[in-house]
Amino acid sequence: MKRFLLLSFLLIPGLITAQSPPSAQPDLDDLFSVKETFRYEVKYGFFKLGWVEVSLLPDTMYNGKLHKHLVTKIESNSKIPFMSKEIDEFHSFFYENEDGLPVTAYYWKDNIDENKFKEIEYVFDREHGVVTYKEEDDSRDTLALEEPATAGHIIFYFSRLFAGGDVDNSMPVYVTKKAGAIHFENPSELEKRKYAAFDEPVQAYLTRGTTENIEGPFGFSGEFRAWFRNDDLRVPLEARVKVFLGNAIVKLIEYKREEL
C-alpha cells in the first residue's frame, strides 16, 4: 500500500455524447497562460488511500536557463488501518523543446514525513546525452538519454497536449532506475461524466494507454485509462490504473484556475 502512495500519480465510462463540439488542442503556451491547482482523491475499492495535489510553482533558473517547476504532493490517509502517515513531494524542472513538448532537466523527490530531502534525483544531461540518477537505496548509475526525455509526473502536461486528438503517441520516461515509455491512444469520442470539482456534468475524452519496460511511473504499470475535460486546457479529470494490489481510481475533487 505504501509503495502505491509514494509513487502514485494522476493520471466508469459514461454515455457517449456529442452535445458540444470538440475544443481545439491546447499547446504548452495555453497551459502556461493560467495558474492551476488540482486536488485528487485516490481510492482502492471502498478505501480512500489518500490525496494528490498538483501545482505549477513560479519559474526558476537552473543551469542558466529558465525552467517551469512542477510539484506533486501525495499524502496518505492515516485513518486506514495499518497505513502510516506518508507525505511526499515530487518536483520537476522542465521546459518546452523545439517540438513544443515538455522535457525534464531535473527531477527529485522529498520524503517530507521522514525529513529526507532529495531522496531520489534524476539529472538530464543533454550536453553528454545521459541521465544520471540516485535512488532511495542510494544506488547510482547513468542511462542513455532518449528524447523527449521526461520524468514520470511530466505526464500531467504531456498527455494534455494530445487528449482527444485522434493521434497515438509515446512519452519516454526515466523512473525506478530504468528507461521506459508510456504509450497513448487518444480517440476523439466524447463521454458525459460527473466530478465533484464541477457543478454540472462535463464532456470528456478517454485516453487509453500502457507502459513499457518500467515497473510503473508513479505506481502504475500495464494498461491504464484517463479522462480529460473537453475544454481549452484538457483538464485531467480521472485515471484508472493497475497497481500491485489491483486497480486504483484517481478522481479530481478540487480545481482552481487563474488567468495570468
PDB file of C-alpha atoms in Angstrom:
ATOM      1  CA  MET A   1       0.000   0.000   0.000  1.00  0.00           C
ATOM      2  CA  LYS A   2       2.846   2.385   0.877  1.00  0.00           C
ATOM      3  CA  ARG A   3       4.520   1.843  -2.494  1.00  0.00           C
ATOM      4  CA  PHE A   4       1.398   2.930  -4.331  1.00  0.00           C
ATOM      5  CA  LEU A   5       1.039   6.111  -2.302  1.00  0.00           C
ATOM      6  CA  LEU A   6       4.652   7.092  -2.743  1.00  0.00           C
ATOM      7  CA  LEU A   7       4.640   6.593  -6.491  1.00  0.00           C
ATOM      8  CA  SER A   8       1.006   7.120  -7.457  1.00  0.00           C
ATOM      9  CA  PHE A   9       0.018   9.891  -9.858  1.00  0.00           C
ATOM     10  CA  LEU A  10      -2.647  11.016 -11.981  1.00  0.00           C
ATOM     11  CA  LEU A  11      -3.065  10.396 -14.387  1.00  0.00           C
ATOM     12  CA  ILE A  12     -16.950   4.152 -15.294  1.00  0.00           C
ATOM     13  CA  PRO A  13     -17.241   5.009 -18.879  1.00  0.00           C
ATOM     14  CA  GLY A  14     -20.280   7.225 -19.396  1.00  0.00           C
ATOM     15  CA  LEU A  15     -22.720   7.767 -22.205  1.00  0.00           C
ATOM     16  CA  ILE A  16     -21.032   8.879 -25.433  1.00  0.00           C
ATOM     17  CA  THR A  17     -22.474  12.213 -26.443  1.00  0.00           C
ATOM     18  CA  ALA A  18     -21.957  14.963 -28.996  1.00  0.00           C
ATOM     19  CA  GLN A  19     -23.768  17.868 -27.353  1.00  0.00           C
ATOM     20  CA  SER A  20     -20.714  20.136 -27.574  1.00  0.00           C
ATOM     21  CA  PRO A  21     -18.166  20.285 -30.406  1.00  0.00           C
ATOM     22  CA  PRO A  22     -14.610  19.224 -29.584  1.00  0.00           C
ATOM     23  CA  SER A  23     -12.428  22.068 -28.340  1.00  0.00           C
ATOM     24  CA  ALA A  24      -9.128  22.927 -30.028  1.00  0.00           C
ATOM     25  CA  GLN A  25      -5.992  21.077 -28.973  1.00  0.00           C
ATOM     26  CA  PRO A  26      -4.006  23.113 -26.428  1.00  0.00           C
ATOM     27  CA  ASP A  27      -0.282  23.747 -26.637  1.00  0.00           C
ATOM     28  CA  LEU A  28       2.100  24.428 -23.770  1.00  0.00           C
ATOM     29  CA  ASP A  29       1.684  28.192 -24.125  1.00  0.00           C
ATOM     30  CA  ASP A  30      -2.041  27.709 -23.448  1.00  0.00           C
ATOM     31  CA  LEU A  31      -1.323  25.593 -20.376  1.00  0.00           C
ATOM     32  CA  PHE A  32       1.251  28.070 -19.076  1.00  0.00           C
ATOM     33  CA  SER A  33      -1.114  31.047 -19.558  1.00  0.00           C
ATOM     34  CA  VAL A  34      -3.030  30.163 -16.378  1.00  0.00           C
ATOM     35  CA  LYS A  35      -2.263  29.273 -12.785  1.00  0.00           C
ATOM     36  CA  GLU A  36      -3.925  25.937 -11.972  1.00  0.00           C
ATOM     37  CA  THR A  37      -4.152  23.934  -8.768  1.00  0.00           C
ATOM     38  CA  PHE A  38      -5.559  20.401  -8.620  1.00  0.00           C
ATOM     39  CA  ARG A  39      -6.592  18.093  -5.801  1.00  0.00           C
ATOM     40  CA  TYR A  40      -7.357  14.431  -6.459  1.00  0.00           C
ATOM     41  CA  GLU A  41      -8.750  11.662  -4.275  1.00  0.00           C
ATOM     42  CA  VAL A  42      -7.176   8.210  -4.575  1.00  0.00           C
ATOM     43  CA  LYS A  43      -9.397   5.184  -3.892  1.00  0.00           C
ATOM     44  CA  TYR A  44      -8.884   1.448  -3.960  1.00  0.00           C
ATOM     45  CA  GLY A  45     -12.236  -0.332  -3.731  1.00  0.00           C
ATOM     46  CA  PHE A  46     -14.026   1.113  -0.702  1.00  0.00           C
ATOM     47  CA  PHE A  47     -10.800   2.508   0.775  1.00  0.00           C
ATOM     48  CA  LYS A  48      -9.754   6.145   0.411  1.00  0.00           C
ATOM     49  CA  LEU A  49      -5.988   5.763   0.174  1.00  0.00           C
ATOM     50  CA  GLY A  50      -5.080   9.441   0.128  1.00  0.00           C
ATOM     51  CA  TRP A  51      -4.861  12.626  -1.892  1.00  0.00           C
ATOM     52  CA  VAL A  52      -2.735  14.087  -4.671  1.00  0.00           C
ATOM     53  CA  GLU A  53      -2.172  17.835  -5.136  1.00  0.00           C
ATOM     54  CA  VAL A  54      -0.596  19.231  -8.301  1.00  0.00           C
ATOM     55  CA  SER A  55       0.543  22.795  -8.956  1.00  0.00           C
ATOM     56  CA  LEU A  56       2.986  24.778 -11.062  1.00  0.00           C
ATOM     57  CA  LEU A  57       5.303  26.961  -8.986  1.00  0.00           C
ATOM     58  CA  PRO A  58       6.935  30.195 -10.230  1.00  0.00           C
ATOM     59  CA  ASP A  59       9.596  29.792 -12.919  1.00  0.00           C
ATOM     60  CA  THR A  60      13.130  29.146 -11.684  1.00  0.00           C
ATOM     61  CA  MET A  61      16.660  29.385 -13.066  1.00  0.00           C
ATOM     62  CA  TYR A  62      18.505  26.092 -13.423  1.00  0.00           C
ATOM     63  CA  ASN A  63      21.874  25.751 -15.178  1.00  0.00           C
ATOM     64  CA  GLY A  64      21.497  29.271 -16.512  1.00  0.00           C
ATOM     65  CA  LYS A  65      18.120  28.616 -18.177  1.00  0.00           C
ATOM     66  CA  LEU A  66      14.566  29.465 -17.112  1.00  0.00           C
ATOM     67  CA  HIS A  67      12.507  26.383 -16.245  1.00  0.00           C
ATOM     68  CA  LYS A  68       8.964  25.566 -15.204  1.00  0.00           C
ATOM     69  CA  HIS A  69       8.648  23.982 -11.759  1.00  0.00           C
ATOM     70  CA  LEU A  70       6.008  21.275 -11.348  1.00  0.00           C
ATOM     71  CA  VAL A  71       5.292  19.878  -7.893  1.00  0.00           C
ATOM     72  CA  THR A  72       3.094  16.905  -6.970  1.00  0.00           C
ATOM     73  CA  LYS A  73       2.295  16.330  -3.301  1.00  0.00           C
ATOM     74  CA  ILE A  74       0.997  12.930  -2.177  1.00  0.00           C
ATOM     75  CA  GLU A  75      -0.492  12.388   1.273  1.00  0.00           C
ATOM     76  CA  SER A  76      -1.726   9.087   2.646  1.00  0.00           C
ATOM     77  CA  ASN A  77      -4.918   8.580   4.626  1.00  0.00           C
ATOM     78  CA  SER A  78      -3.580   7.552   8.038  1.00  0.00           C
ATOM     79  CA  LYS A  79      -7.108   6.622   9.205  1.00  0.00           C
ATOM     80  CA  ILE A  80      -6.848   3.388   7.239  1.00  0.00           C
ATOM     81  CA  PRO A  81      -5.679   0.508   9.481  1.00  0.00           C
ATOM     82  CA  PHE A  82      -2.007  -0.442   9.074  1.00  0.00           C
ATOM     83  CA  MET A  83      -1.270   2.650   6.971  1.00  0.00           C
ATOM     84  CA  SER A  84       1.160   5.174   8.404  1.00  0.00           C
ATOM     85  CA  LYS A  85       1.229   8.881   7.637  1.00  0.00           C
ATOM     86  CA  GLU A  86       3.106   9.458   4.388  1.00  0.00           C
ATOM     87  CA  ILE A  87       3.773  12.846   2.805  1.00  0.00           C
ATOM     88  CA  ASP A  88       5.955  13.028  -0.298  1.00  0.00           C
ATOM     89  CA  GLU A  89       6.641  15.767  -2.828  1.00  0.00           C
ATOM     90  CA  PHE A  90       7.836  15.154  -6.386  1.00  0.00           C
ATOM     91  CA  HIS A  91       9.480  18.062  -8.221  1.00  0.00           C
ATOM     92  CA  SER A  92      10.481  18.617 -11.838  1.00  0.00           C
ATOM     93  CA  PHE A  93      12.309  21.467 -13.514  1.00  0.00           C
ATOM     94  CA  PHE A  94      11.239  21.247 -17.169  1.00  0.00           C
ATOM     95  CA  TYR A  95      10.961  23.337 -20.321  1.00  0.00           C
ATOM     96  CA  GLU A  96       9.430  23.287 -23.792  1.00  0.00           C
ATOM     97  CA  ASN A  97      11.648  21.830 -26.513  1.00  0.00           C
ATOM     98  CA  GLU A  98      11.722  22.850 -30.179  1.00  0.00           C
ATOM     99  CA  ASP A  99       8.869  20.456 -30.937  1.00  0.00           C
ATOM    100  CA  GLY A 100       6.580  22.032 -28.360  1.00  0.00           C
ATOM    101  CA  LEU A 101       6.906  19.127 -25.895  1.00  0.00           C
ATOM    102  CA  PRO A 102       7.769  19.270 -22.181  1.00  0.00           C
ATOM    103  CA  VAL A 103      11.175  17.766 -21.340  1.00  0.00           C
ATOM    104  CA  THR A 104      12.738  17.304 -17.918  1.00  0.00           C
ATOM    105  CA  ALA A 105      16.014  18.864 -16.793  1.00  0.00           C
ATOM    106  CA  TYR A 106      15.999  17.845 -13.117  1.00  0.00           C
ATOM    107  CA  TYR A 107      13.647  15.667 -11.065  1.00  0.00           C
ATOM    108  CA  TRP A 108      13.692  14.892  -7.354  1.00  0.00           C
ATOM    109  CA  LYS A 109      11.597  13.505  -4.520  1.00  0.00           C
ATOM    110  CA  ASP A 110      11.349  14.900  -0.983  1.00  0.00           C
ATOM    111  CA  ASN A 111      10.201  12.460   1.698  1.00  0.00           C
ATOM    112  CA  ILE A 112       8.577  15.063   3.946  1.00  0.00           C
ATOM    113  CA  ASP A 113       7.298  12.851   6.770  1.00  0.00           C
ATOM    114  CA  GLU A 114      10.732  11.262   7.275  1.00  0.00           C
ATOM    115  CA  ASN A 115      12.620  14.539   6.716  1.00  0.00           C
ATOM    116  CA  LYS A 116      14.608  13.049   3.820  1.00  0.00           C
ATOM    117  CA  PHE A 117      15.058  15.631   1.099  1.00  0.00           C
ATOM    118  CA  LYS A 118      16.171  14.800  -2.446  1.00  0.00           C
ATOM    119  CA  GLU A 119      15.783  11.133  -1.564  1.00  0.00           C
ATOM    120  CA  ILE A 120      15.561  10.447  -5.313  1.00  0.00           C
ATOM    121  CA  GLU A 121      17.261  12.521  -8.033  1.00  0.00           C
ATOM    122  CA  TYR A 122      17.378  12.281 -11.834  1.00  0.00           C
ATOM    123  CA  VAL A 123      19.564  14.730 -13.773  1.00  0.00           C
ATOM    124  CA  PHE A 124      19.036  15.014 -17.541  1.00  0.00           C
ATOM    125  CA  ASP A 125      22.362  15.984 -19.136  1.00  0.00           C
ATOM    126  CA  ARG A 126      21.670  16.786 -22.766  1.00  0.00           C
ATOM    127  CA  GLU A 127      25.191  18.018 -23.426  1.00  0.00           C
ATOM    128  CA  HIS A 128      26.520  14.495 -22.844  1.00  0.00           C
ATOM    129  CA  GLY A 129      23.345  12.588 -23.787  1.00  0.00           C
ATOM    130  CA  VAL A 130      22.895  10.846 -20.434  1.00  0.00           C
ATOM    131  CA  VAL A 131      20.565  10.650 -17.442  1.00  0.00           C
ATOM    132  CA  THR A 132      22.210  10.167 -14.043  1.00  0.00           C
ATOM    133  CA  TYR A 133      20.211   9.082 -11.021  1.00  0.00           C
ATOM    134  CA  LYS A 134      20.291   8.456  -7.290  1.00  0.00           C
ATOM    135  CA  GLU A 135      17.550   6.248  -5.824  1.00  0.00           C
ATOM    136  CA  GLU A 136      16.152   5.685  -2.313  1.00  0.00           C
ATOM    137  CA  ASP A 137      18.607   2.859  -1.628  1.00  0.00           C
ATOM    138  CA  ASP A 138      21.445   5.253  -2.535  1.00  0.00           C
ATOM    139  CA  SER A 139      22.190   3.323  -5.744  1.00  0.00           C
ATOM    140  CA  ARG A 140      23.559   5.466  -8.567  1.00  0.00           C
ATOM    141  CA  ASP A 141      24.018   4.927 -12.281  1.00  0.00           C
ATOM    142  CA  THR A 142      23.926   6.530 -15.724  1.00  0.00           C
ATOM    143  CA  LEU A 143      21.481   5.798 -18.553  1.00  0.00           C
ATOM    144  CA  ALA A 144      21.489   6.821 -22.209  1.00  0.00           C
ATOM    145  CA  LEU A 145      19.172   9.769 -22.833  1.00  0.00           C
ATOM    146  CA  GLU A 146      16.378   9.418 -25.392  1.00  0.00           C
ATOM    147  CA  GLU A 147      14.378  12.487 -26.370  1.00  0.00           C
ATOM    148  CA  PRO A 148      11.904  13.838 -25.490  1.00  0.00           C
ATOM    149  CA  ALA A 149      13.252  12.663 -22.112  1.00  0.00           C
ATOM    150  CA  THR A 150      10.945  13.106 -19.116  1.00  0.00           C
ATOM    151  CA  ALA A 151      10.411  12.112 -15.516  1.00  0.00           C
ATOM    152  CA  GLY A 152       7.183  10.392 -14.542  1.00  0.00           C
ATOM    153  CA  HIS A 153       4.886  13.197 -13.447  1.00  0.00           C
ATOM    154  CA  ILE A 154       5.503  15.322 -16.555  1.00  0.00           C
ATOM    155  CA  ILE A 155       2.755  13.058 -17.924  1.00  0.00           C
ATOM    156  CA  PHE A 156       0.481  15.659 -16.328  1.00  0.00           C
ATOM    157  CA  TYR A 157       1.361  18.137 -19.102  1.00  0.00           C
ATOM    158  CA  PHE A 158       2.439  15.806 -21.914  1.00  0.00           C
ATOM    159  CA  SER A 159      -0.834  13.859 -22.014  1.00  0.00           C
ATOM    160  CA  ARG A 160      -2.994  17.007 -22.170  1.00  0.00           C
ATOM    161  CA  LEU A 161      -1.435  18.073 -25.471  1.00  0.00           C
ATOM    162  CA  PHE A 162      -2.854  15.029 -27.266  1.00  0.00           C
ATOM    163  CA  ALA A 163      -6.072  14.062 -25.448  1.00  0.00           C
ATOM    164  CA  GLY A 164      -8.928  13.791 -27.945  1.00  0.00           C
ATOM    165  CA  GLY A 165      -6.632  14.437 -30.888  1.00  0.00           C
ATOM    166  CA  ASP A 166      -7.023  11.065 -32.682  1.00  0.00           C
ATOM    167  CA  VAL A 167      -3.228  10.673 -32.753  1.00  0.00           C
ATOM    168  CA  ASP A 168      -1.364   7.878 -30.949  1.00  0.00           C
ATOM    169  CA  ASN A 169       1.895   8.887 -29.299  1.00  0.00           C
ATOM    170  CA  SER A 170       4.527   7.884 -26.738  1.00  0.00           C
ATOM    171  CA  MET A 171       6.455   9.566 -23.927  1.00  0.00           C
ATOM    172  CA  PRO A 172       9.950   8.376 -22.867  1.00  0.00           C
ATOM    173  CA  VAL A 173      10.166   8.034 -19.080  1.00  0.00           C
ATOM    174  CA  TYR A 174      13.096   7.620 -16.693  1.00  0.00           C
ATOM    175  CA  VAL A 175      11.993   6.126 -13.383  1.00  0.00           C
ATOM    176  CA  THR A 176      12.920   3.320 -10.941  1.00  0.00           C
ATOM    177  CA  LYS A 177      16.463   3.019 -12.387  1.00  0.00           C
ATOM    178  CA  LYS A 178      15.185   2.371 -15.920  1.00  0.00           C
ATOM    179  CA  ALA A 179      14.392   3.999 -19.228  1.00  0.00           C
ATOM    180  CA  GLY A 180      10.936   3.110 -20.492  1.00  0.00           C
ATOM    181  CA  ALA A 181       7.918   4.610 -22.202  1.00  0.00           C
ATOM    182  CA  ILE A 182       4.227   5.335 -21.832  1.00  0.00           C
ATOM    183  CA  HIS A 183       2.120   4.773 -24.965  1.00  0.00           C
ATOM    184  CA  PHE A 184      -1.159   6.636 -25.507  1.00  0.00           C
ATOM    185  CA  GLU A 185      -4.230   6.143 -27.691  1.00  0.00           C
ATOM    186  CA  ASN A 186      -6.203   9.395 -27.976  1.00  0.00           C
ATOM    187  CA  PRO A 187      -9.604   8.883 -29.692  1.00  0.00           C
ATOM    188  CA  SER A 188     -11.836  11.918 -30.257  1.00  0.00           C
ATOM    189  CA  GLU A 189     -15.106  10.455 -28.936  1.00  0.00           C
ATOM    190  CA  LEU A 190     -16.711  12.317 -26.036  1.00  0.00           C
ATOM    191  CA  GLU A 191     -18.320  10.973 -22.855  1.00  0.00           C
ATOM    192  CA  LYS A 192     -20.540  12.710 -20.331  1.00  0.00           C
ATOM    193  CA  ARG A 193     -19.143  12.396 -16.785  1.00  0.00           C
ATOM    194  CA  LYS A 194     -19.685  13.861 -13.327  1.00  0.00           C
ATOM    195  CA  TYR A 195     -16.985  15.143 -10.946  1.00  0.00           C
ATOM    196  CA  ALA A 196     -17.067  16.836  -7.559  1.00  0.00           C
ATOM    197  CA  ALA A 197     -14.864  19.654  -8.870  1.00  0.00           C
ATOM    198  CA  PHE A 198     -17.630  20.884 -11.215  1.00  0.00           C
ATOM    199  CA  ASP A 199     -21.264  21.762 -10.564  1.00  0.00           C
ATOM    200  CA  GLU A 200     -22.553  20.202 -13.784  1.00  0.00           C
ATOM    201  CA  PRO A 201     -21.626  17.062 -15.745  1.00  0.00           C
ATOM    202  CA  VAL A 202     -18.778  17.628 -18.191  1.00  0.00           C
ATOM    203  CA  GLN A 203     -17.832  16.104 -21.512  1.00  0.00           C
ATOM    204  CA  ALA A 204     -14.563  14.241 -21.530  1.00  0.00           C
ATOM    205  CA  TYR A 205     -12.109  12.416 -23.778  1.00  0.00           C
ATOM    206  CA  LEU A 206     -10.960   8.945 -22.807  1.00  0.00           C
ATOM    207  CA  THR A 207      -7.277   8.166 -23.327  1.00  0.00           C
ATOM    208  CA  ARG A 208      -6.130   4.547 -23.174  1.00  0.00           C
ATOM    209  CA  GLY A 209      -2.540   3.527 -22.755  1.00  0.00           C
ATOM    210  CA  THR A 210       0.090   1.163 -21.469  1.00  0.00           C
ATOM    211  CA  THR A 211       3.598   1.275 -20.031  1.00  0.00           C
ATOM    212  CA  GLU A 212       6.691  -0.377 -21.488  1.00  0.00           C
ATOM    213  CA  ASN A 213       9.867  -1.613 -19.758  1.00  0.00           C
ATOM    214  CA  ILE A 214       9.162   0.060 -16.428  1.00  0.00           C
ATOM    215  CA  GLU A 215       7.713  -1.095 -13.143  1.00  0.00           C
ATOM    216  CA  GLY A 216       5.408   1.867 -13.285  1.00  0.00           C
ATOM    217  CA  PRO A 217       5.891   5.632 -13.261  1.00  0.00           C
ATOM    218  CA  PHE A 218       4.087   6.871 -10.173  1.00  0.00           C
ATOM    219  CA  GLY A 219       2.925   3.441  -9.125  1.00  0.00           C
ATOM    220  CA  PHE A 220       1.054   2.136 -12.159  1.00  0.00           C
ATOM    221  CA  SER A 221       2.029  -0.365 -14.803  1.00  0.00           C
ATOM    222  CA  GLY A 222       0.452  -2.141 -17.733  1.00  0.00           C
ATOM    223  CA  GLU A 223      -2.782  -0.756 -19.141  1.00  0.00           C
ATOM    224  CA  PHE A 224      -4.491   2.403 -17.891  1.00  0.00           C
ATOM    225  CA  ARG A 225      -7.359   4.750 -18.714  1.00  0.00           C
ATOM    226  CA  ALA A 226      -7.525   8.515 -18.201  1.00  0.00           C
ATOM    227  CA  TRP A 227     -10.201  11.157 -18.840  1.00  0.00           C
ATOM    228  CA  PHE A 228      -9.666  14.795 -19.839  1.00  0.00           C
ATOM    229  CA  ARG A 229     -12.247  17.558 -19.959  1.00  0.00           C
ATOM    230  CA  ASN A 230     -13.339  18.856 -23.363  1.00  0.00           C
ATOM    231  CA  ASP A 231     -12.118  22.402 -22.772  1.00  0.00           C
ATOM    232  CA  ASP A 232      -9.293  24.685 -23.835  1.00  0.00           C
ATOM    233  CA  LEU A 233      -6.853  23.136 -21.348  1.00  0.00           C
ATOM    234  CA  ARG A 234      -7.852  19.441 -21.391  1.00  0.00           C
ATOM    235  CA  VAL A 235      -8.129  19.408 -17.586  1.00  0.00           C
ATOM    236  CA  PRO A 236      -7.125  15.940 -16.253  1.00  0.00           C
ATOM    237  CA  LEU A 237     -10.222  14.503 -14.551  1.00  0.00           C
ATOM    238  CA  GLU A 238      -9.597  10.887 -13.653  1.00  0.00           C
ATOM    239  CA  ALA A 239      -7.243   7.950 -14.040  1.00  0.00           C
ATOM    240  CA  ARG A 240      -7.871   4.233 -13.563  1.00  0.00           C
ATOM    241  CA  VAL A 241      -4.611   2.401 -13.202  1.00  0.00           C
ATOM    242  CA  LYS A 242      -3.313  -1.037 -12.319  1.00  0.00           C
ATOM    243  CA  VAL A 243      -1.132  -1.138  -9.236  1.00  0.00           C
ATOM    244  CA  PHE A 244       0.457  -4.035  -7.393  1.00  0.00           C
ATOM    245  CA  LEU A 245      -2.725  -4.668  -5.380  1.00  0.00           C
ATOM    246  CA  GLY A 246      -5.248  -4.317  -8.207  1.00  0.00           C
ATOM    247  CA  ASN A 247      -6.963  -1.251  -9.655  1.00  0.00           C
ATOM    248  CA  ALA A 248      -6.862   2.260  -8.215  1.00  0.00           C
ATOM    249  CA  ILE A 249      -9.025   5.259  -9.141  1.00  0.00           C
ATOM    250  CA  VAL A 250      -7.736   8.834  -9.020  1.00  0.00           C
ATOM    251  CA  LYS A 251     -10.510  11.467  -9.300  1.00  0.00           C
ATOM    252  CA  LEU A 252     -10.433  15.263  -9.398  1.00  0.00           C
ATOM    253  CA  ILE A 253     -12.223  16.755  -6.370  1.00  0.00           C
ATOM    254  CA  GLU A 254     -10.986  20.381  -6.469  1.00  0.00           C
ATOM    255  CA  TYR A 255      -9.823  22.597  -9.339  1.00  0.00           C
ATOM    256  CA  LYS A 256      -8.815  26.276  -9.376  1.00  0.00           C
ATOM    257  CA  ARG A 257      -7.796  28.349 -12.350  1.00  0.00           C
ATOM    258  CA  GLU A 258      -6.485  31.914 -12.540  1.00  0.00           C
ATOM    259  CA  GLU A 259      -5.575  33.793 -15.699  1.00  0.00           C
ATOM    260  CA  LEU A 260      -2.035  35.177 -15.710  1.00  0.00           C
TER     261      LEU A 260
END
